[in-house]
Tab-separated table of C-alpha atoms in Angstrom:
chain	number	residue	atom	x	y	z
A	169	MET	CA	81.672	117.774	42.635
A	170	LEU	CA	79.424	116.922	45.583
A	171	GLY	CA	80.238	113.261	45.216
A	172	LEU	CA	83.949	114.023	45.270
A	173	VAL	CA	83.590	116.037	48.455
A	174	LEU	CA	81.684	113.224	50.173
A	175	VAL	CA	84.253	110.686	49.053
A	176	GLY	CA	87.055	112.888	50.351
A	177	ALA	CA	85.314	113.378	53.694
A	178	SER	CA	84.745	109.647	53.968
A	179	ALA	CA	88.422	108.993	53.261
A	180	VAL	CA	89.464	111.492	55.940
A	181	SER	CA	87.099	109.815	58.409
A	182	VAL	CA	88.529	106.388	57.607
A	183	GLU	CA	92.078	107.704	58.018
A	184	ALA	CA	91.153	109.261	61.374
A	185	GLN	CA	89.695	105.962	62.574
A	186	GLU	CA	92.785	104.089	61.410
A	187	ALA	CA	95.031	106.608	63.191
A	188	LYS	CA	93.193	105.957	66.474
A	189	THR	CA	93.605	102.191	66.224
A	190	MET	CA	96.211	101.023	68.706
A	191	LEU	CA	97.598	97.551	69.154
A	192	ALA	CA	97.757	96.666	72.858
A	193	MET	CA	100.474	94.097	73.446
A	194	PRO	CA	99.973	91.868	76.472
A	195	PRO	CA	102.726	92.072	79.094
A	196	SER	CA	105.452	89.478	78.883
A	197	PRO	CA	105.047	86.459	81.211
A	198	LEU	CA	106.753	86.589	84.582
A	199	LEU	CA	107.465	82.849	84.655
A	200	PRO	CA	109.121	80.592	82.080
A	201	GLU	CA	106.942	78.156	80.138
A	202	SER	CA	108.030	75.203	82.266
A	203	LEU	CA	106.302	76.750	85.299
A	204	ARG	CA	103.221	78.016	83.459
A	205	THR	CA	101.841	74.685	82.277
A	206	GLY	CA	100.791	73.283	85.639
A	207	PRO	CA	97.099	73.016	86.604
A	208	ASP	CA	97.575	75.418	89.553
A	209	HIS	CA	99.206	78.157	87.498
A	210	ASP	CA	97.844	81.527	88.657
A	211	ALA	CA	98.362	85.003	87.226
A	212	GLY	CA	96.678	88.361	87.636
A	213	ASN	CA	96.942	92.042	88.513
A	214	GLY	CA	97.330	93.528	91.972
A	215	ALA	CA	97.637	91.472	95.145
A	216	PRO	CA	96.595	87.816	94.764
A	217	SER	CA	93.534	86.588	96.653
A	218	TRP	CA	95.585	83.977	98.495
A	219	SER	CA	98.104	86.504	99.865
A	220	GLY	CA	96.011	87.041	103.022
A	221	ALA	CA	97.705	89.338	105.529
A	222	ASP	CA	100.428	90.138	102.995
A	223	ALA	CA	97.973	91.868	100.640
A	224	PRO	CA	97.935	95.343	102.319
A	225	ILE	CA	101.743	95.428	102.378
A	226	LEU	CA	102.009	94.368	98.734
A	227	VAL	CA	99.476	97.016	97.689
A	228	GLU	CA	101.274	99.636	99.784
A	229	ASP	CA	104.554	98.787	98.046
A	230	GLY	CA	102.961	99.242	94.613
A	231	ILE	CA	102.365	95.720	93.297
A	232	ARG	CA	101.276	95.638	89.646
A	233	ARG	CA	100.863	91.955	88.815
A	234	TYR	CA	101.897	88.496	89.919
A	235	GLU	CA	102.324	85.013	88.572
A	236	ARG	CA	102.615	81.700	90.395
A	237	GLY	CA	103.408	78.253	89.075
A	238	ASP	CA	104.240	74.765	90.285
A	239	ALA	CA	107.614	73.185	89.739
A	240	GLN	CA	107.559	69.590	88.506
A	241	SER	CA	110.169	66.896	89.029
A	242	PRO	CA	110.358	63.542	87.233
A	243	ALA	CA	109.209	60.451	89.122
A	244	ALA	CA	108.730	56.770	88.405
A	245	HIS	CA	105.117	57.218	87.334
A	246	GLY	CA	105.166	60.761	85.952
A	247	ALA	CA	105.964	64.231	87.188
A	248	VAL	CA	105.109	65.301	90.710
A	249	THR	CA	104.806	68.747	92.241
A	250	SER	CA	108.006	69.813	93.952
A	251	GLY	CA	107.171	73.285	95.229
A	252	THR	CA	106.011	76.654	93.942
A	253	VAL	CA	107.596	79.745	92.442
A	254	THR	CA	105.858	83.126	92.721
A	255	VAL	CA	106.908	86.367	91.034
A	256	TYR	CA	105.564	89.755	92.136
A	257	GLN	CA	106.138	92.766	89.886
A	258	PHE	CA	106.051	96.284	91.383
A	259	ASP	CA	105.920	99.829	90.043
A	260	ASP	CA	109.580	100.473	90.843
A	261	ALA	CA	112.632	98.934	92.463
A	262	THR	CA	111.996	100.836	95.711
A	263	GLY	CA	108.657	99.093	96.220
A	264	ALA	CA	110.187	95.773	95.208
A	265	TYR	CA	112.915	96.105	97.826
A	266	ALA	CA	110.370	97.012	100.517
A	267	ALA	CA	108.312	93.913	99.688
A	268	TYR	CA	111.474	91.786	99.576
A	269	SER	CA	112.546	92.860	103.071
A	270	TYR	CA	109.056	92.010	104.362
A	271	LEU	CA	108.620	88.664	102.565
A	272	LYS	CA	111.906	87.362	103.999
A	273	LYS	CA	110.034	86.670	107.246
A	274	SER	CA	109.524	82.963	106.444
A	275	SER	CA	112.579	80.701	106.639
A	276	ALA	CA	110.779	78.072	104.542
A	277	ASP	CA	110.798	80.341	101.474
A	278	HIS	CA	113.731	81.514	99.418
A	279	VAL	CA	113.231	85.195	98.525
A	280	LEU	CA	115.248	87.269	96.081
A	281	VAL	CA	114.807	90.673	94.475
A	282	ASN	CA	115.657	91.533	90.883
A	283	GLY	CA	114.922	95.052	89.672
A	284	VAL	CA	111.179	95.647	90.046
A	285	SER	CA	110.406	91.965	90.724
A	286	VAL	CA	110.490	89.743	93.802
A	287	VAL	CA	110.755	85.974	93.460
A	288	VAL	CA	109.512	83.731	96.276
A	289	SER	CA	110.224	80.010	95.906
A	290	ASN	CA	109.581	76.948	98.026
A	291	LEU	CA	111.244	74.119	96.134
A	292	LYS	CA	111.865	70.515	97.049
A	293	LEU	CA	114.509	69.895	94.417
A	294	TYR	CA	118.199	69.124	94.384
A	295	PRO	CA	120.200	72.322	94.955
A	296	GLU	CA	121.590	72.241	91.394
A	297	SER	CA	118.112	71.844	89.873
A	298	ALA	CA	116.632	74.576	92.095
A	299	ALA	CA	119.468	76.984	91.218
A	300	ALA	CA	119.031	76.333	87.486
A	301	LEU	CA	115.274	76.873	87.733
A	302	LEU	CA	115.630	80.157	89.631
A	303	LYS	CA	118.256	81.358	87.162
A	304	ALA	CA	115.831	80.685	84.302
A	305	VAL	CA	113.171	82.680	86.162
A	306	GLN	CA	115.498	85.644	86.709
A	307	VAL	CA	116.562	85.746	83.050
A	308	GLY	CA	112.946	86.209	81.944
A	309	LEU	CA	112.022	88.916	84.443
A	310	PRO	CA	111.043	92.356	83.034
A	311	LYS	CA	113.813	94.958	82.951
A	312	VAL	CA	113.023	98.576	83.855
A	313	GLY	CA	115.413	101.489	83.291
A	314	GLY	CA	115.524	105.062	84.539
A	315	THR	CA	114.722	106.107	88.096
A	316	LYS	CA	112.119	103.359	88.478
A	317	GLY	CA	114.877	100.777	88.180
A	318	LEU	CA	117.054	102.311	90.921
A	319	PRO	CA	117.043	100.502	94.282
A	320	PRO	CA	116.648	102.649	97.418
A	321	LEU	CA	119.796	104.264	98.790
A	322	LEU	CA	118.627	104.532	102.392
A	323	PRO	CA	119.556	100.921	103.360
A	324	THR	CA	123.083	101.505	102.057
A	325	TYR	CA	123.614	104.119	104.797
A	326	LEU	CA	123.480	101.476	107.531
A	327	PRO	CA	126.920	101.153	109.168
A	328	ALA	CA	128.323	97.712	108.373
A	329	LYS	CA	130.139	97.038	111.656
A	330	GLY	CA	128.059	94.660	113.796
A	331	LEU	CA	125.086	94.809	111.423
A	332	GLN	CA	122.806	91.739	111.471
A	333	ARG	CA	121.919	91.747	107.788
A	334	ASP	CA	118.969	89.407	108.118
A	335	THR	CA	117.279	92.008	110.360
A	336	VAL	CA	117.375	94.843	107.805
A	337	LYS	CA	113.787	95.905	107.086
A	338	TYR	CA	112.721	98.660	104.708
A	339	SER	CA	109.197	100.065	104.516
A	340	LEU	CA	107.278	102.696	102.578
A	341	GLY	CA	104.009	102.787	104.509
A	342	PRO	CA	102.349	102.240	107.877
A	343	ALA	CA	101.165	98.692	107.148
A	344	GLY	CA	104.635	97.489	106.198
A	345	TYR	CA	106.303	99.358	109.061
A	346	GLN	CA	103.919	97.896	111.609
A	347	ALA	CA	104.350	94.410	110.154
A	348	ILE	CA	108.152	94.523	110.532
A	349	GLY	CA	107.852	95.513	114.192
A	350	GLY	CA	108.822	99.179	114.000
A	351	VAL	CA	109.520	100.901	117.316
A	352	LEU	CA	107.538	104.082	116.544
A	353	PRO	CA	103.823	104.713	116.043
A	354	PRO	CA	103.372	104.702	112.243
A	355	GLU	CA	101.159	107.787	112.313
A	356	ILE	CA	103.966	110.116	113.510
A	357	ILE	CA	106.558	109.027	110.938
A	358	GLY	CA	105.023	110.856	107.993
A	359	PHE	CA	104.350	108.152	105.429
A	360	ASP	CA	101.674	110.434	103.978
A	361	LYS	CA	104.529	112.788	103.077
A	362	ALA	CA	106.511	110.101	101.198
A	363	ALA	CA	108.778	109.129	104.096
A	364	GLU	CA	110.804	105.917	103.888
A	365	VAL	CA	112.205	103.967	106.835
A	366	VAL	CA	114.871	101.332	107.358
A	367	THR	CA	115.466	99.489	110.630
A	368	ALA	CA	118.242	97.079	111.605
A	369	LYS	CA	119.635	95.391	114.684
A	370	TYR	CA	123.279	95.304	115.720
A	371	GLU	CA	125.036	92.476	117.494
A	372	GLY	CA	124.933	92.833	121.263
A	373	LYS	CA	123.331	96.244	120.995
A	374	GLY	CA	119.962	97.587	119.954
A	375	THR	CA	118.051	98.847	116.941
A	376	LEU	CA	118.962	101.668	114.577
A	377	THR	CA	116.102	103.413	112.775
A	378	MET	CA	116.738	105.757	109.847
A	379	MET	CA	114.041	107.859	108.196
A	380	LEU	CA	114.413	109.821	104.971
A	381	PHE	CA	112.036	112.648	104.023
A	382	PRO	CA	111.653	114.747	100.858
A	383	THR	CA	112.796	117.990	102.543
A	384	PRO	CA	114.654	119.054	105.717
A	385	GLN	CA	111.553	120.987	106.825
A	386	ILE	CA	109.389	117.853	106.803
A	387	ALA	CA	112.171	115.952	108.571
A	388	GLY	CA	112.320	118.629	111.265
A	389	ASP	CA	108.551	118.574	111.861
A	390	HIS	CA	108.397	114.804	112.292
A	391	GLY	CA	111.689	114.708	114.162
A	392	ARG	CA	110.123	116.881	116.869
A	393	GLN	CA	107.104	114.569	117.059
A	394	ILE	CA	109.402	111.560	117.423
A	395	GLU	CA	111.406	113.317	120.144
A	396	ALA	CA	108.218	114.039	122.090
A	397	GLU	CA	107.134	110.392	121.779
A	398	MET	CA	110.488	109.105	123.027
A	399	ASN	CA	110.425	111.499	125.975
A	400	ARG	CA	106.960	110.219	126.832
A	401	ARG	CA	108.164	106.593	126.821
A	402	GLY	CA	111.175	107.328	128.981
A	403	ALA	CA	113.467	104.465	130.001
A	404	SER	CA	111.202	101.791	128.472
A	405	ALA	CA	112.627	102.583	125.009
A	406	GLY	CA	116.200	101.865	126.099
A	407	THR	CA	119.063	104.136	125.078
A	408	VAL	CA	117.561	106.734	122.768
A	409	LYS	CA	119.817	109.008	120.737
A	410	LEU	CA	118.167	111.159	118.104
A	411	ARG	CA	119.900	113.165	115.392
A	412	ARG	CA	118.814	114.936	112.206
A	413	GLU	CA	120.968	115.794	109.218
A	414	GLY	CA	119.030	117.569	106.503
A	415	PRO	CA	116.191	115.271	105.383
A	416	LEU	CA	117.636	112.305	107.317
A	417	VAL	CA	116.581	111.402	110.884
A	418	LEU	CA	118.444	108.730	112.886
A	419	MET	CA	117.428	107.136	116.177
A	420	THR	CA	118.772	104.381	118.411
A	421	THR	CA	116.628	102.313	120.765
A	422	GLY	CA	117.258	99.265	122.894
A	423	ALA	CA	120.328	97.960	124.723
A	424	TRP	CA	122.936	100.435	123.517
A	425	LYS	CA	125.633	101.911	125.693
A	426	PRO	CA	125.221	105.711	125.602
A	427	ALA	CA	128.635	106.286	124.032
A	428	GLU	CA	128.036	103.614	121.379
A	429	ALA	CA	124.607	105.008	120.530
A	430	GLN	CA	125.991	108.537	120.223
A	431	GLU	CA	128.802	107.331	117.981
A	432	MET	CA	126.350	105.386	115.834
A	433	VAL	CA	124.059	108.313	115.041
A	434	LYS	CA	127.070	110.577	114.434
A	435	SER	CA	128.739	108.151	112.013
A	436	VAL	CA	126.031	108.361	109.322
A	437	HIS	CA	126.219	111.213	106.820
A	438	LEU	CA	124.334	111.963	103.639
A	439	ARG	CA	126.198	111.517	100.392
A	440	ASN	CA	125.858	113.580	97.248
A	441	GLU	CA	124.286	110.750	95.269
A	442	VAL	CA	121.034	110.807	97.244
A	443	THR	CA	118.156	110.707	94.765
A	444	TRP	CA	114.397	110.624	95.110
A	445	ASN	CA	112.420	108.296	92.856
A	446	LYS	CA	109.063	108.461	94.593
A	447	ALA	CA	106.154	110.829	94.230
A	448	VAL	CA	106.638	113.700	96.637
A	449	PRO	CA	103.728	115.053	98.707
A	450	PRO	CA	101.601	118.016	97.569
A	451	GLU	CA	103.246	120.197	100.213
A	452	PHE	CA	106.586	119.818	98.437
A	453	HIS	CA	105.091	120.880	95.095
A	454	SER	CA	103.457	123.839	96.863
A	455	GLU	CA	106.792	124.986	98.289
A	456	ILE	CA	108.410	124.702	94.862
A	457	ARG	CA	105.648	126.768	93.297
A	458	LYS	CA	106.027	129.434	96.002
A	459	THR	CA	109.789	129.592	95.451
A	460	VAL	CA	109.410	129.817	91.670
A	461	SER	CA	106.758	132.528	92.044
A	462	LEU	CA	108.997	134.544	94.390
A	463	LEU	CA	112.028	134.306	92.096
A	464	THR	CA	109.887	135.208	89.073
A	465	SER	CA	108.520	138.272	90.878
A	466	ILE	CA	112.028	139.376	91.856
A	467	LEU	CA	113.312	139.007	88.298
A	468	LEU	CA	110.274	140.855	86.922
A	469	PHE	CA	110.713	143.692	89.427
A	470	CYS	CA	114.416	144.034	88.613
A	471	GLY	CA	113.701	143.997	84.881
A	472	LEU	CA	111.015	146.677	85.168
A	473	GLY	CA	113.306	148.793	87.362
A	474	ALA	CA	116.133	148.578	84.828
A	475	LEU	CA	113.762	149.441	81.974
A	476	ALA	CA	112.385	152.420	83.914
A	477	ALA	CA	115.917	153.671	84.608
A	478	VAL	CA	116.794	153.500	80.898
A	479	VAL	CA	113.578	155.309	79.884
A	480	ILE	CA	114.083	158.060	82.485
A	481	ALA	CA	117.723	158.524	81.461
A	482	LEU	CA	116.780	158.819	77.792
A	483	PHE	CA	113.966	161.228	78.577
A	484	LEU	CA	116.015	163.535	80.809
A	485	GLY	CA	119.122	163.413	78.643
A	486	GLY	CA	117.148	163.961	75.435
A	487	ALA	CA	115.159	166.846	76.921
A	488	ARG	CA	118.336	168.563	78.144
A	489	ALA	CA	119.967	168.161	74.737
A	490	ALA	CA	116.858	169.544	72.992
A	491	ILE	CA	116.801	172.606	75.243
A	492	ARG	CA	120.500	173.332	74.503
A	493	VAL	CA	119.904	173.018	70.770
A	494	MET	CA	116.971	175.447	70.963
A	495	GLN	CA	119.255	177.905	72.802
A	496	GLY	CA	121.772	177.689	69.983
A	497	LYS	CA	124.264	175.676	71.935
A	498	PRO	CA	125.682	172.289	71.044
A	499	ALA	CA	123.679	169.331	72.302
A	500	ALA	CA	126.683	167.938	74.210
A	501	THR	CA	128.708	169.860	76.763
A	502	GLU	CA	132.341	169.508	77.599
A	503	PRO	CA	132.792	168.196	81.118
A	504	GLU	CA	134.392	170.495	83.678
A	505	PHE	CA	137.120	169.077	85.854
A	506	LEU	CA	138.370	170.224	89.205
A	507	ARG	CA	142.091	169.830	89.894
A	508	ILE	CA	143.347	169.190	93.400
A	509	ASP	CA	147.065	169.613	94.071
A	510	LEU	CA	148.213	167.129	96.691
A	511	SER	CA	151.934	167.853	96.359
A	512	GLY	CA	152.005	170.095	99.451
A	513	ARG	CA	153.571	173.108	97.661
A	514	PRO	CA	151.890	176.494	98.267
A	515	ALA	CA	149.560	177.338	95.463
A	516	ARG	CA	150.160	180.546	93.446
A	517	ILE	CA	147.400	183.076	93.872
A	518	GLN	CA	145.889	184.106	90.551
A	519	PRO	CA	144.378	187.615	90.555
A	520	ASP	CA	140.928	187.959	89.163
A	521	GLY	CA	140.006	190.056	86.196
A	522	PRO	CA	141.108	190.375	82.608
A	523	SER	CA	144.054	192.616	83.474
A	524	ALA	CA	145.734	190.056	85.666
A	525	ASN	CA	149.318	189.252	84.771
A	526	PRO	CA	149.709	185.578	84.134
A	527	GLN	CA	153.372	185.711	85.144
A	528	GLY	CA	152.391	187.230	88.539
């Protein structure tokens, strides 16, 4: 019997060890095989060592991994290097778009965004060959669903009339905002509270800056700081018009005409499809917990009050009925009604006493 118990325990232990065994699949490659066979092929996690000044921005935008390879083209005496293709993968499409708007700074590189990935290429190939190669790269990129795969909505709020699309810059942190030449000090924008910013220039005018915050309260706090900063700068900031709508703050700077700047900030309105796919700051969670606690307390108080009313009614009504039964009366009493004659006719006086004549 002892041997059987030991065997059974051993079997349970083996099953437990087998249950804990997990097969970790390596992530799928970011580049097709044709770009991964070169001697300079490079892959890794986080920001690459050769990214230099771009590294803080890539980390700020949530880079997960990267892969870089050399493109080869046929030649008379073998293949020769004809440029590079680099793919950066980020945590979500919001970070990917922020990195994309920053990496477009170099005219020598062709930059495109696809879901949570950004592709940067510098190819010396025929246009048809380069297009085919980039299409093959895009087909193999990882696909992410859910909120992580949703691009940011804030850039879509930019008015299209006169917009210089190559100047649209989107940032999620102070390093990226400073790198794109933002007009405000990064420390007063509120990136620590999950703010996001988009800036753009308009033909013959100035710059429009839009900032989106998790809550209207946070937007109001930082909106007042921004207003104080603009008042301090005075005329050096150009035509400044500031407006807040809920969690959205808009501001014009530069060579705007006052009427045009006012019309610009008034023309942008929040739509119902605004979503938030980033981690919100602890203050937001704290406010939610306070609201939930308050509503729970109110519901509990109302429930206890209703229960107390029922108990008191049963106690008083039951006690009254018990007293009537002990007095020999029925537990329930017939209700007495008072009749009020509103017809306006004089009422007949009824004499009191048992000898009164009912016919009067």
